[in-house]
PDB file of C-alpha atoms and ligand atoms in Angstrom:
ATOM      1  CA  UNK A   1      -0.045  -0.123  -0.019  1.00 61.00           C
ATOM      2  CA  UNK A   2       2.846   2.457   0.505  1.00 62.00           C
ATOM      3  CA  UNK A   3       4.949   3.495  -1.729  1.00 67.00           C
ATOM      4  CA  UNK A   4       8.146   5.820  -1.239  1.00 72.00           C
ATOM      5  CA  UNK A   5       7.656   9.596  -2.298  1.00 73.00           C
ATOM      6  CA  UNK A   6      10.195  10.265  -4.945  1.00 80.00           C
ATOM      7  CA  UNK A   7      10.517  13.706  -6.020  1.00 86.00           C
ATOM      8  CA  UNK A   8       9.299  16.986  -5.362  1.00 90.00           C
ATOM      9  CA  UNK A   9       5.790  16.673  -2.982  1.00 90.00           C
ATOM     10  CA  UNK A  10       2.726  17.017  -5.884  1.00 89.00           C
ATOM     11  CA  UNK A  11      -0.081  20.148  -5.328  1.00 92.00           C
ATOM     12  CA  UNK A  12      -2.617  19.858  -2.788  1.00 96.00           C
ATOM     13  CA  UNK A  13      -5.643  17.754  -4.522  1.00 97.00           C
ATOM     14  CA  UNK A  14      -8.274  15.174  -4.288  1.00 98.00           C
ATOM     15  CA  UNK A  15      -7.137  13.453  -7.452  1.00 97.00           C
ATOM     16  CA  UNK A  16      -5.282  10.545  -6.939  1.00 96.00           C
ATOM     17  CA  UNK A  17      -1.766  10.436  -7.977  1.00 94.00           C
ATOM     18  CA  UNK A  18      -3.091   7.202  -9.981  1.00 95.00           C
ATOM     19  CA  UNK A  19      -6.451   5.677  -9.510  1.00 97.00           C
ATOM     20  CA  UNK A  20     -10.113   6.496  -8.895  1.00 98.00           C
ATOM     21  CA  UNK A  21     -12.135   7.165  -5.863  1.00 98.00           C
ATOM     22  CA  UNK A  22     -14.937   4.618  -5.197  1.00 98.00           C
ATOM     23  CA  UNK A  23     -18.502   4.559  -3.926  1.00 98.00           C
ATOM     24  CA  UNK A  24     -21.006   2.001  -3.426  1.00 98.00           C
ATOM     25  CA  UNK A  25     -24.202   3.107  -2.256  1.00 98.00           C
ATOM     26  CA  UNK A  26     -27.649   1.654  -1.587  1.00 98.00           C
ATOM     27  CA  UNK A  27     -30.882   3.078  -1.586  1.00 98.00           C
ATOM     28  CA  UNK A  28     -34.418   1.822  -0.065  1.00 98.00           C
ATOM     29  CA  UNK A  29     -38.046   3.189  -1.568  1.00 97.00           C
ATOM     30  CA  UNK A  30     -40.119   5.057   1.123  1.00 97.00           C
ATOM     31  CA  UNK A  31     -43.262   3.709   0.141  1.00 95.00           C
ATOM     32  CA  UNK A  32     -45.061   5.880   2.642  1.00 97.00           C
ATOM     33  CA  UNK A  33     -43.896   9.124   0.947  1.00 97.00           C
ATOM     34  CA  UNK A  34     -44.206   7.659  -2.592  1.00 96.00           C
ATOM     35  CA  UNK A  35     -47.792   6.933  -1.785  1.00 96.00           C
ATOM     36  CA  UNK A  36     -48.164  10.743  -0.891  1.00 96.00           C
ATOM     37  CA  UNK A  37     -47.594  11.609  -4.597  1.00 96.00           C
ATOM     38  CA  UNK A  38     -49.609  11.420  -7.599  1.00 95.00           C
ATOM     39  CA  UNK A  39     -48.916   9.302 -10.358  1.00 95.00           C
ATOM     40  CA  UNK A  40     -47.394  12.259 -13.094  1.00 96.00           C
ATOM     41  CA  UNK A  41     -45.417  12.822 -10.328  1.00 96.00           C
ATOM     42  CA  UNK A  42     -43.912   9.616  -9.512  1.00 96.00           C
ATOM     43  CA  UNK A  43     -43.651   9.273 -13.394  1.00 96.00           C
ATOM     44  CA  UNK A  44     -41.715  12.554 -13.891  1.00 96.00           C
ATOM     45  CA  UNK A  45     -39.434  11.992 -11.213  1.00 97.00           C
ATOM     46  CA  UNK A  46     -38.704   8.431 -12.331  1.00 97.00           C
ATOM     47  CA  UNK A  47     -37.343  10.245 -15.443  1.00 96.00           C
ATOM     48  CA  UNK A  48     -35.468  12.345 -13.970  1.00 97.00           C
ATOM     49  CA  UNK A  49     -34.235   9.395 -11.697  1.00 98.00           C
ATOM     50  CA  UNK A  50     -33.489   6.909 -14.872  1.00 98.00           C
ATOM     51  CA  UNK A  51     -31.521  10.025 -16.115  1.00 97.00           C
ATOM     52  CA  UNK A  52     -29.228  10.415 -13.211  1.00 98.00           C
ATOM     53  CA  UNK A  53     -28.650   6.896 -12.504  1.00 98.00           C
ATOM     54  CA  UNK A  54     -27.385   5.888 -15.845  1.00 98.00           C
ATOM     55  CA  UNK A  55     -25.026   8.631 -15.956  1.00 96.00           C
ATOM     56  CA  UNK A  56     -25.693  10.427 -18.671  1.00 93.00           C
ATOM     57  CA  UNK A  57     -25.760  13.749 -16.660  1.00 91.00           C
ATOM     58  CA  UNK A  58     -23.299  16.574 -17.099  1.00 91.00           C
ATOM     59  CA  UNK A  59     -20.269  15.966 -14.851  1.00 93.00           C
ATOM     60  CA  UNK A  60     -21.397  12.510 -14.232  1.00 97.00           C
ATOM     61  CA  UNK A  61     -18.560   9.771 -12.772  1.00 98.00           C
ATOM     62  CA  UNK A  62     -16.282   7.641 -15.116  1.00 98.00           C
ATOM     63  CA  UNK A  63     -18.125   4.460 -14.323  1.00 98.00           C
ATOM     64  CA  UNK A  64     -22.006   4.737 -12.912  1.00 98.00           C
ATOM     65  CA  UNK A  65     -23.243   0.783 -12.633  1.00 98.00           C
ATOM     66  CA  UNK A  66     -26.920   0.555 -11.288  1.00 98.00           C
ATOM     67  CA  UNK A  67     -28.556  -3.084  -9.887  1.00 98.00           C
ATOM     68  CA  UNK A  68     -31.363  -4.222  -8.475  1.00 98.00           C
ATOM     69  CA  UNK A  69     -30.725  -5.607  -5.240  1.00 98.00           C
ATOM     70  CA  UNK A  70     -31.903  -8.653  -4.143  1.00 89.00           C
ATOM     71  CA  UNK A  71     -33.720  -8.805  -0.457  1.00 95.00           C
ATOM     72  CA  UNK A  72     -34.654  -6.556   2.708  1.00 97.00           C
ATOM     73  CA  UNK A  73     -31.065  -4.656   2.711  1.00 98.00           C
ATOM     74  CA  UNK A  74     -32.197  -2.226  -0.155  1.00 98.00           C
ATOM     75  CA  UNK A  75     -33.766  -1.689  -3.542  1.00 98.00           C
ATOM     76  CA  UNK A  76     -31.546  -0.656  -5.515  1.00 98.00           C
ATOM     77  CA  UNK A  77     -27.495   0.163  -5.822  1.00 98.00           C
ATOM     78  CA  UNK A  78     -25.159   2.348  -7.597  1.00 98.00           C
ATOM     79  CA  UNK A  79     -21.362   1.521  -7.575  1.00 98.00           C
ATOM     80  CA  UNK A  80     -19.953   5.030  -9.211  1.00 98.00           C
ATOM     81  CA  UNK A  81     -15.957   5.166  -9.918  1.00 98.00           C
ATOM     82  CA  UNK A  82     -13.974   8.867 -10.978  1.00 98.00           C
ATOM     83  CA  UNK A  83     -10.740  10.686 -10.395  1.00 98.00           C
ATOM     84  CA  UNK A  84     -12.758  12.889  -8.616  1.00 98.00           C
ATOM     85  CA  UNK A  85     -14.424  12.269  -5.250  1.00 98.00           C
ATOM     86  CA  UNK A  86     -17.112  14.912  -5.430  1.00 98.00           C
ATOM     87  CA  UNK A  87     -18.151  13.870  -8.705  1.00 98.00           C
ATOM     88  CA  UNK A  88     -18.424  10.265  -7.454  1.00 98.00           C
ATOM     89  CA  UNK A  89     -20.336  12.230  -4.062  1.00 98.00           C
ATOM     90  CA  UNK A  90     -22.320  14.941  -6.941  1.00 97.00           C
ATOM     91  CA  UNK A  91     -24.260  11.711  -8.255  1.00 98.00           C
ATOM     92  CA  UNK A  92     -25.569  10.088  -4.741  1.00 98.00           C
ATOM     93  CA  UNK A  93     -26.448  13.935  -4.218  1.00 98.00           C
ATOM     94  CA  UNK A  94     -27.951  14.223  -7.302  1.00 98.00           C
ATOM     95  CA  UNK A  95     -30.394  11.261  -6.515  1.00 98.00           C
ATOM     96  CA  UNK A  96     -31.239  12.581  -3.593  1.00 98.00           C
ATOM     97  CA  UNK A  97     -31.973  16.174  -4.921  1.00 98.00           C
ATOM     98  CA  UNK A  98     -34.183  14.824  -7.486  1.00 97.00           C
ATOM     99  CA  UNK A  99     -37.816  14.835  -7.051  1.00 97.00           C
ATOM    100  CA  UNK A 100     -37.918  11.519  -5.811  1.00 97.00           C
ATOM    101  CA  UNK A 101     -35.189  12.046  -3.524  1.00 97.00           C
ATOM    102  CA  UNK A 102     -37.462  12.540  -0.169  1.00 97.00           C
ATOM    103  CA  UNK A 103     -39.112   8.944  -1.179  1.00 97.00           C
ATOM    104  CA  UNK A 104     -35.291   7.296  -1.439  1.00 98.00           C
ATOM    105  CA  UNK A 105     -33.557   6.409   1.996  1.00 98.00           C
ATOM    106  CA  UNK A 106     -29.665   5.435   1.372  1.00 98.00           C
ATOM    107  CA  UNK A 107     -29.145   1.965   3.462  1.00 98.00           C
ATOM    108  CA  UNK A 108     -25.548   1.498   3.525  1.00 98.00           C
ATOM    109  CA  UNK A 109     -22.600   3.120   1.658  1.00 98.00           C
ATOM    110  CA  UNK A 110     -18.818   2.286   1.241  1.00 98.00           C
ATOM    111  CA  UNK A 111     -15.821   4.674   0.290  1.00 98.00           C
ATOM    112  CA  UNK A 112     -12.756   3.281  -1.230  1.00 98.00           C
ATOM    113  CA  UNK A 113     -10.157   3.931  -3.790  1.00 98.00           C
ATOM    114  CA  UNK A 114      -8.034   1.960  -6.181  1.00 98.00           C
ATOM    115  CA  UNK A 115      -4.793   0.777  -5.821  1.00 97.00           C
ATOM    116  CA  UNK A 116      -2.086  -1.651  -7.089  1.00 95.00           C
ATOM    117  CA  UNK A 117      -1.926  -4.383  -4.191  1.00 94.00           C
ATOM    118  CA  UNK A 118       1.483  -4.609  -2.832  1.00 94.00           C
ATOM    119  CA  UNK A 119       1.023  -8.236  -3.774  1.00 94.00           C
ATOM    120  CA  UNK A 120       0.659  -7.936  -7.272  1.00 92.00           C
ATOM    121  CA  UNK A 121       4.212  -8.765  -8.762  1.00 90.00           C
ATOM    122  CA  UNK A 122       6.321  -6.239 -10.896  1.00 91.00           C
ATOM    123  CA  UNK A 123       7.684  -7.773 -14.095  1.00 93.00           C
ATOM    124  CA  UNK A 124      10.806  -8.043 -12.501  1.00 93.00           C
ATOM    125  CA  UNK A 125       9.248 -10.212  -9.229  1.00 90.00           C
ATOM    126  CA  UNK A 126       7.677 -12.298 -11.669  1.00 90.00           C
ATOM    127  CA  UNK A 127      10.695 -13.531 -13.137  1.00 94.00           C
ATOM    128  CA  UNK A 128      12.539 -13.886  -9.967  1.00 91.00           C
ATOM    129  CA  UNK A 129       9.244 -16.160  -9.205  1.00 87.00           C
ATOM    130  CA  UNK A 130       9.745 -18.391 -12.585  1.00 91.00           C
ATOM    131  CA  UNK A 131      13.111 -19.087 -11.385  1.00 94.00           C
ATOM    132  CA  UNK A 132      12.383 -20.009  -7.962  1.00 89.00           C
ATOM    133  CA  UNK A 133       9.249 -22.153  -9.566  1.00 86.00           C
ATOM    134  CA  UNK A 134      12.194 -23.825 -11.273  1.00 93.00           C
ATOM    135  CA  UNK A 135      12.302 -22.431 -14.678  1.00 94.00           C
ATOM    136  CA  UNK A 136      15.712 -21.852 -16.467  1.00 93.00           C
ATOM    137  CA  UNK A 137      16.429 -18.043 -16.770  1.00 94.00           C
ATOM    138  CA  UNK A 138      16.747 -17.676 -20.635  1.00 92.00           C
ATOM    139  CA  UNK A 139      14.996 -21.101 -21.368  1.00 95.00           C
ATOM    140  CA  UNK A 140      12.283 -21.072 -24.276  1.00 95.00           C
ATOM    141  CA  UNK A 141       8.995 -21.373 -21.903  1.00 95.00           C
ATOM    142  CA  UNK A 142      11.165 -18.736 -19.232  1.00 95.00           C
ATOM    143  CA  UNK A 143      10.797 -16.271 -21.747  1.00 96.00           C
ATOM    144  CA  UNK A 144       7.251 -17.596 -23.065  1.00 95.00           C
ATOM    145  CA  UNK A 145       5.761 -16.857 -19.471  1.00 93.00           C
ATOM    146  CA  UNK A 146       7.834 -13.982 -19.137  1.00 95.00           C
ATOM    147  CA  UNK A 147       6.759 -12.664 -22.349  1.00 95.00           C
ATOM    148  CA  UNK A 148       3.100 -13.405 -21.369  1.00 94.00           C
ATOM    149  CA  UNK A 149       3.374 -11.704 -18.095  1.00 94.00           C
ATOM    150  CA  UNK A 150       4.525  -8.214 -19.488  1.00 95.00           C
ATOM    151  CA  UNK A 151       1.526  -8.378 -21.824  1.00 95.00           C
ATOM    152  CA  UNK A 152      -0.757  -9.058 -19.413  1.00 93.00           C
ATOM    153  CA  UNK A 153       0.604  -6.594 -16.827  1.00 94.00           C
ATOM    154  CA  UNK A 154      -0.263  -3.407 -18.373  1.00 94.00           C
ATOM    155  CA  UNK A 155      -3.776  -4.769 -18.846  1.00 94.00           C
ATOM    156  CA  UNK A 156      -4.233  -5.741 -15.339  1.00 93.00           C
ATOM    157  CA  UNK A 157      -2.644  -2.628 -14.117  1.00 95.00           C
ATOM    158  CA  UNK A 158      -5.570  -0.417 -15.591  1.00 96.00           C
ATOM    159  CA  UNK A 159      -7.848  -2.853 -14.904  1.00 96.00           C
ATOM    160  CA  UNK A 160      -7.286  -2.302 -11.149  1.00 97.00           C
ATOM    161  CA  UNK A 161      -7.026   1.507 -11.165  1.00 98.00           C
ATOM    162  CA  UNK A 162      -9.059   2.476 -13.850  1.00 98.00           C
ATOM    163  CA  UNK A 163     -11.578  -0.681 -14.408  1.00 98.00           C
ATOM    164  CA  UNK A 164     -14.215  -1.210 -16.979  1.00 97.00           C
ATOM    165  CA  UNK A 165     -16.932  -3.266 -15.639  1.00 97.00           C
ATOM    166  CA  UNK A 166     -17.650  -6.822 -17.369  1.00 96.00           C
ATOM    167  CA  UNK A 167     -20.817  -7.512 -19.382  1.00 94.00           C
ATOM    168  CA  UNK A 168     -22.101  -9.720 -16.571  1.00 98.00           C
ATOM    169  CA  UNK A 169     -25.679  -9.425 -14.975  1.00 98.00           C
ATOM    170  CA  UNK A 170     -24.453 -10.364 -11.442  1.00 98.00           C
ATOM    171  CA  UNK A 171     -22.498  -8.489  -8.904  1.00 98.00           C
ATOM    172  CA  UNK A 172     -22.010  -8.678  -5.220  1.00 98.00           C
ATOM    173  CA  UNK A 173     -20.372  -6.227  -2.908  1.00 98.00           C
ATOM    174  CA  UNK A 174     -18.801  -6.923   0.273  1.00 98.00           C
ATOM    175  CA  UNK A 175     -16.481  -4.974   2.785  1.00 98.00           C
ATOM    176  CA  UNK A 176     -13.956  -6.722   4.792  1.00 98.00           C
ATOM    177  CA  UNK A 177     -10.761  -6.760   7.279  1.00 98.00           C
ATOM    178  CA  UNK A 178      -8.029  -8.498   7.852  1.00 98.00           C
ATOM    179  CA  UNK A 179      -7.884  -9.662  11.862  1.00 97.00           C
ATOM    180  CA  UNK A 180      -5.822  -7.423  14.311  1.00 96.00           C
ATOM    181  CA  UNK A 181      -5.995 -10.113  17.495  1.00 96.00           C
ATOM    182  CA  UNK A 182      -3.026 -10.756  19.580  1.00 94.00           C
ATOM    183  CA  UNK A 183      -1.564 -14.258  17.793  1.00 92.00           C
ATOM    184  CA  UNK A 184      -3.445 -13.759  14.878  1.00 94.00           C
ATOM    185  CA  UNK A 185      -2.568 -10.280  13.538  1.00 97.00           C
ATOM    186  CA  UNK A 186      -1.729  -9.902  10.287  1.00 98.00           C
ATOM    187  CA  UNK A 187      -0.459  -6.578  10.055  1.00 97.00           C
ATOM    188  CA  UNK A 188       1.872  -8.661  12.403  1.00 97.00           C
ATOM    189  CA  UNK A 189       3.198 -10.884   9.465  1.00 97.00           C
ATOM    190  CA  UNK A 190       6.563 -10.202   8.020  1.00 97.00           C
ATOM    191  CA  UNK A 191       5.981  -9.428   4.353  1.00 96.00           C
ATOM    192  CA  UNK A 192       6.858 -12.575   2.987  1.00 94.00           C
ATOM    193  CA  UNK A 193       4.836 -14.949   5.193  1.00 97.00           C
ATOM    194  CA  UNK A 194       1.617 -12.179   3.479  1.00 97.00           C
ATOM    195  CA  UNK A 195       2.797 -12.662   0.068  1.00 95.00           C
ATOM    196  CA  UNK A 196       2.799 -16.660   0.584  1.00 94.00           C
ATOM    197  CA  UNK A 197      -0.808 -16.527   1.724  1.00 97.00           C
ATOM    198  CA  UNK A 198      -1.990 -14.098  -0.737  1.00 96.00           C
ATOM    199  CA  UNK A 199      -0.080 -15.902  -3.681  1.00 92.00           C
ATOM    200  CA  UNK A 200      -2.349 -18.865  -2.387  1.00 94.00           C
ATOM    201  CA  UNK A 201      -4.937 -16.771  -2.605  1.00 95.00           C
ATOM    202  CA  UNK A 202      -4.394 -15.348  -5.886  1.00 92.00           C
ATOM    203  CA  UNK A 203      -3.930 -19.452  -7.593  1.00 91.00           C
ATOM    204  CA  UNK A 204      -7.302 -19.722  -6.375  1.00 95.00           C
ATOM    205  CA  UNK A 205      -9.453 -16.599  -7.807  1.00 95.00           C
ATOM    206  CA  UNK A 206      -7.562 -17.881 -11.203  1.00 93.00           C
ATOM    207  CA  UNK A 207      -9.377 -20.827 -11.389  1.00 96.00           C
ATOM    208  CA  UNK A 208     -12.697 -18.590 -11.593  1.00 97.00           C
ATOM    209  CA  UNK A 209     -10.849 -17.045 -14.776  1.00 95.00           C
ATOM    210  CA  UNK A 210     -13.663 -16.403 -17.359  1.00 97.00           C
ATOM    211  CA  UNK A 211     -16.174 -16.956 -14.236  1.00 98.00           C
ATOM    212  CA  UNK A 212     -16.090 -14.064 -11.712  1.00 98.00           C
ATOM    213  CA  UNK A 213     -13.974 -10.638 -12.029  1.00 97.00           C
ATOM    214  CA  UNK A 214     -12.765  -8.956  -8.335  1.00 97.00           C
ATOM    215  CA  UNK A 215     -12.031  -5.343  -8.106  1.00 98.00           C
ATOM    216  CA  UNK A 216     -10.444  -4.897  -4.850  1.00 98.00           C
ATOM    217  CA  UNK A 217     -10.868  -1.064  -3.584  1.00 98.00           C
ATOM    218  CA  UNK A 218      -9.295   0.325  -0.600  1.00 98.00           C
ATOM    219  CA  UNK A 219     -11.197   1.349   2.612  1.00 98.00           C
ATOM    220  CA  UNK A 220      -8.321   2.456   4.681  1.00 98.00           C
ATOM    221  CA  UNK A 221      -8.436   5.901   6.121  1.00 98.00           C
ATOM    222  CA  UNK A 222     -11.431   6.206   4.295  1.00 98.00           C
ATOM    223  CA  UNK A 223     -14.492   3.660   5.734  1.00 98.00           C
ATOM    224  CA  UNK A 224     -14.868   1.480   8.403  1.00 98.00           C
ATOM    225  CA  UNK A 225     -13.651  -1.425   6.760  1.00 98.00           C
ATOM    226  CA  UNK A 226     -10.275  -2.229   5.047  1.00 98.00           C
ATOM    227  CA  UNK A 227     -11.183  -3.158   1.799  1.00 98.00           C
ATOM    228  CA  UNK A 228     -14.101  -3.274  -0.275  1.00 98.00           C
ATOM    229  CA  UNK A 229     -14.540  -6.686  -2.585  1.00 98.00           C
ATOM    230  CA  UNK A 230     -16.570  -6.220  -5.571  1.00 98.00           C
ATOM    231  CA  UNK A 231     -17.419  -9.229  -7.767  1.00 98.00           C
ATOM    232  CA  UNK A 232     -19.200  -9.583 -11.047  1.00 98.00           C
ATOM    233  CA  UNK A 233     -20.036 -13.034 -12.166  1.00 98.00           C
ATOM    234  CA  UNK A 234     -21.501 -14.471 -15.039  1.00 98.00           C
ATOM    235  CA  UNK A 235     -24.166 -16.458 -13.245  1.00 98.00           C
ATOM    236  CA  UNK A 236     -24.809 -15.402  -9.595  1.00 98.00           C
ATOM    237  CA  UNK A 237     -23.946 -18.944  -8.543  1.00 98.00           C
ATOM    238  CA  UNK A 238     -20.363 -18.674  -9.052  1.00 98.00           C
ATOM    239  CA  UNK A 239     -20.845 -15.835  -6.257  1.00 98.00           C
ATOM    240  CA  UNK A 240     -21.523 -18.994  -3.987  1.00 98.00           C
ATOM    241  CA  UNK A 241     -18.822 -21.166  -5.541  1.00 98.00           C
ATOM    242  CA  UNK A 242     -15.572 -18.705  -5.361  1.00 98.00           C
ATOM    243  CA  UNK A 243     -16.459 -17.213  -1.786  1.00 97.00           C
ATOM    244  CA  UNK A 244     -17.124 -20.736  -0.914  1.00 97.00           C
ATOM    245  CA  UNK A 245     -13.916 -21.226  -2.223  1.00 97.00           C
ATOM    246  CA  UNK A 246     -11.758 -18.670  -0.730  1.00 96.00           C
ATOM    247  CA  UNK A 247     -13.106 -19.829   2.734  1.00 96.00           C
ATOM    248  CA  UNK A 248     -10.313 -21.977   2.761  1.00 97.00           C
ATOM    249  CA  UNK A 249      -7.499 -20.271   1.491  1.00 96.00           C
ATOM    250  CA  UNK A 250      -5.355 -19.519   4.396  1.00 96.00           C
ATOM    251  CA  UNK A 251      -5.529 -16.009   4.041  1.00 96.00           C
ATOM    252  CA  UNK A 252      -9.507 -16.059   4.066  1.00 96.00           C
ATOM    253  CA  UNK A 253      -9.870 -18.848   6.513  1.00 96.00           C
ATOM    254  CA  UNK A 254      -7.748 -17.840   9.301  1.00 96.00           C
ATOM    255  CA  UNK A 255      -7.392 -14.023   8.939  1.00 97.00           C
ATOM    256  CA  UNK A 256     -10.485 -12.410   6.984  1.00 97.00           C
ATOM    257  CA  UNK A 257     -13.313 -10.640   8.833  1.00 98.00           C
ATOM    258  CA  UNK A 258     -16.729  -9.806   6.679  1.00 98.00           C
ATOM    259  CA  UNK A 259     -19.236  -7.222   6.482  1.00 98.00           C
ATOM    260  CA  UNK A 260     -22.583  -7.384   4.598  1.00 98.00           C
ATOM    261  CA  UNK A 261     -22.917  -8.451   1.361  1.00 98.00           C
ATOM    262  CA  UNK A 262     -24.852  -6.758  -0.919  1.00 98.00           C
ATOM    263  CA  UNK A 263     -25.791  -9.115  -4.133  1.00 98.00           C
ATOM    264  CA  UNK A 264     -27.415  -7.094  -7.008  1.00 98.00           C
ATOM    265  CA  UNK A 265     -28.376  -7.733 -10.656  1.00 98.00           C
ATOM    266  CA  UNK A 266     -27.145  -5.248 -13.258  1.00 98.00           C
ATOM    267  CA  UNK A 267     -29.907  -3.781 -15.408  1.00 98.00           C
ATOM    268  CA  UNK A 268     -29.967  -0.969 -17.298  1.00 98.00           C
ATOM    269  CA  UNK A 269     -31.100   2.593 -15.435  1.00 98.00           C
ATOM    270  CA  UNK A 270     -34.503   2.237 -16.823  1.00 97.00           C
ATOM    271  CA  UNK A 271     -35.118  -1.687 -16.176  1.00 98.00           C
ATOM    272  CA  UNK A 272     -33.795  -0.756 -12.520  1.00 98.00           C
ATOM    273  CA  UNK A 273     -36.539   1.485 -11.903  1.00 97.00           C
ATOM    274  CA  UNK A 274     -39.479  -0.386 -13.641  1.00 97.00           C
ATOM    275  CA  UNK A 275     -38.316  -3.124 -11.252  1.00 97.00           C
ATOM    276  CA  UNK A 276     -38.362  -1.015  -8.160  1.00 96.00           C
ATOM    277  CA  UNK A 277     -41.534   1.146  -8.825  1.00 93.00           C
ATOM    278  CA  UNK A 278     -43.720  -1.585 -10.405  1.00 85.00           C
TER     279      UNK A 278
HETATM  280  O1  LIG B 301      -4.708  -8.616  -8.590  1.00 51.39           O
HETATM  281  C1  LIG B 301      -4.737  -9.783  -9.255  1.00 51.39           C
HETATM  282  O2  LIG B 301      -5.312 -10.520  -9.959  1.00 51.39           O
HETATM  283  C2  LIG B 301      -3.384 -10.556  -8.470  1.00 51.39           C
HETATM  284  C3  LIG B 301      -3.406 -11.341  -7.886  1.00 51.39           C
HETATM  285  C4  LIG B 301      -4.191 -10.760  -6.075  1.00 51.39           C
HETATM  286  C5  LIG B 301      -4.116 -10.085  -5.381  1.00 51.39           C
HETATM  287  C6  LIG B 301      -2.925  -9.464  -5.339  1.00 51.39           C
HETATM  288  C7  LIG B 301      -5.565 -11.144  -6.198  1.00 51.39           C
HETATM  289  C8  LIG B 301      -6.853 -12.239  -7.134  1.00 51.39           C
HETATM  290  N1  LIG B 301      -6.509 -10.720  -5.038  1.00 51.39           N
HETATM  291  C9  LIG B 301      -5.443  -9.323  -4.646  1.00 51.39           C
HETATM  292  C10 LIG B 301      -5.893  -8.823  -3.353  1.00 51.39           C
HETATM  293 MN1  LIG B 301      -8.212 -11.128  -4.062  1.00 51.39          MN
HETATM  294  N2  LIG B 301     -10.016 -11.249  -3.581  1.00 51.39           N
HETATM  295  C11 LIG B 301     -10.673 -11.046  -2.606  1.00 51.39           C
HETATM  296  C12 LIG B 301     -11.981 -11.910  -2.549  1.00 51.39           C
HETATM  297  O3  LIG B 301     -14.281 -13.656   0.145  1.00 51.39           O
HETATM  298  C13 LIG B 301     -12.848 -13.978   0.257  1.00 51.39           C
HETATM  299  O4  LIG B 301     -12.406 -14.510   0.947  1.00 51.39           O
HETATM  300  C14 LIG B 301     -12.489 -12.623   0.378  1.00 51.39           C
HETATM  301  C15 LIG B 301     -12.778 -11.387  -0.945  1.00 51.39           C
HETATM  302  C16 LIG B 301     -12.167 -12.606  -3.479  1.00 51.39           C
HETATM  303  C17 LIG B 301     -13.522 -13.290  -3.571  1.00 51.39           C
HETATM  304  C18 LIG B 301     -10.768 -12.298  -4.498  1.00 51.39           C
HETATM  305  C19 LIG B 301     -10.982 -12.944  -5.478  1.00 51.39           C
HETATM  306  N3  LIG B 301      -7.743  -9.845  -2.608  1.00 51.39           N
HETATM  307  C20 LIG B 301      -6.832  -9.286  -2.290  1.00 51.39           C
HETATM  308  C21 LIG B 301      -7.109  -8.225  -1.371  1.00 51.39           C
HETATM  309  C22 LIG B 301      -6.188  -6.843  -0.714  1.00 51.39           C
HETATM  310  C23 LIG B 301      -5.394  -7.771  -0.113  1.00 51.39           C
HETATM  311  C24 LIG B 301      -4.138  -6.481   0.222  1.00 51.39           C
HETATM  312  O5  LIG B 301      -4.030  -5.705  -0.486  1.00 51.39           O
HETATM  313  O6  LIG B 301      -3.441  -6.503   1.433  1.00 51.39           O
HETATM  314  C25 LIG B 301      -8.280  -8.819  -0.679  1.00 51.39           C
HETATM  315  C26 LIG B 301      -8.875  -8.026   0.349  1.00 51.39           C
HETATM  316  C27 LIG B 301      -8.688  -9.778  -2.037  1.00 51.39           C
HETATM  317  C28 LIG B 301     -10.106 -10.645  -1.513  1.00 51.39           C
HETATM  318  N4  LIG B 301      -8.721 -12.012  -6.189  1.00 51.39           N
HETATM  319  C29 LIG B 301      -7.847 -12.768  -6.901  1.00 51.39           C
HETATM  320  C30 LIG B 301     -10.110 -12.944  -6.430  1.00 51.39           C
HETATM  321  C31 LIG B 301      -9.790 -13.406  -7.711  1.00 51.39           C
HETATM  322  C32 LIG B 301     -10.763 -14.049  -8.079  1.00 51.39           C
HETATM  323  C33 LIG B 301      -8.800 -13.141  -8.166  1.00 51.39           C
HETATM  324  C34 LIG B 301      -8.147 -13.662  -9.623  1.00 51.39           C
HETATM  325  C35 LIG B 301      -7.297 -12.593 -10.634  1.00 51.39           C
HETATM  326  C36 LIG B 301      -8.803 -12.115 -11.454  1.00 51.39           C
HETATM  327  O7  LIG B 301      -9.208 -13.120 -11.945  1.00 51.39           O
HETATM  328  O8  LIG B 301      -8.830 -10.779 -11.180  1.00 51.39           O
END
């Protein structure tokens, strides 16, 4: 997480030197407030809200993803990302200030930023890992694997810092911590030990390539949990499969603590509102 500062200090700014701000926010409809409105007012309000949550209004964040939340925790959710945290928050405020805003209650939110985890190997570290795993430097297979990683690395970087969202129908968000208990404190383990467990974690994650995509955003210093886990799945059943699988990884089994899960289904703004308002 910590990168040494090189060169002159940057100008004071809200914009990260790399990466984006991210907010997950969930809203519930207040049916009592809605019942006080007549049908044309609700319909006009729905149009206005649809415009906002489709992310097409002026100054909208770079990424706006509406989804239908299953269960009682909320009716719909938004995942918002932008270099500027105020641009992210402006969209949330636009929702609340819209004509239906008084009939919407935010029930949960999580604010975080993107980063490249300290456990993602650089090309040099990857090369060293290949040798450690028994590849001989300069061999054909060593060069092939290294080249493949060289090609993949910038794409992975982009996807971690300024992601494109996959075109998949299901998503799940939950915040998590790593334990800080006497005798079981993630943060008092040395780096090689954490790196060993995160490498095991990454290997089990890669078994879900093509089925699940993950985005880890960091809440440390911003919100009540250390990380936000966003999973997108080709099918909701893979959400269950991956989370179950990872419960057996040492990094999760021994050290992870989880907050509430928000599972939701990605739809256009129009469909989300049609679902919620009937
Ligand atoms: O970024 C990378 O792909 C490199 C490898 C990798 C890192 C560094 C990786 C891979 N993860 C990393 C970091 Mn992950 N991840 C979770 C959860 O439910 C649980 O038990 C844990 C929640 C899931 C489901 C998941 C999925 N990962 C992290 C971190 C940050 C740790 C830090 O920086 O200290 C957390 C909290 C975390 C948690 N992980 C993968 C996945 C998947 C599917 C992969 C494979 C890579 C991919 O296809 O995207």
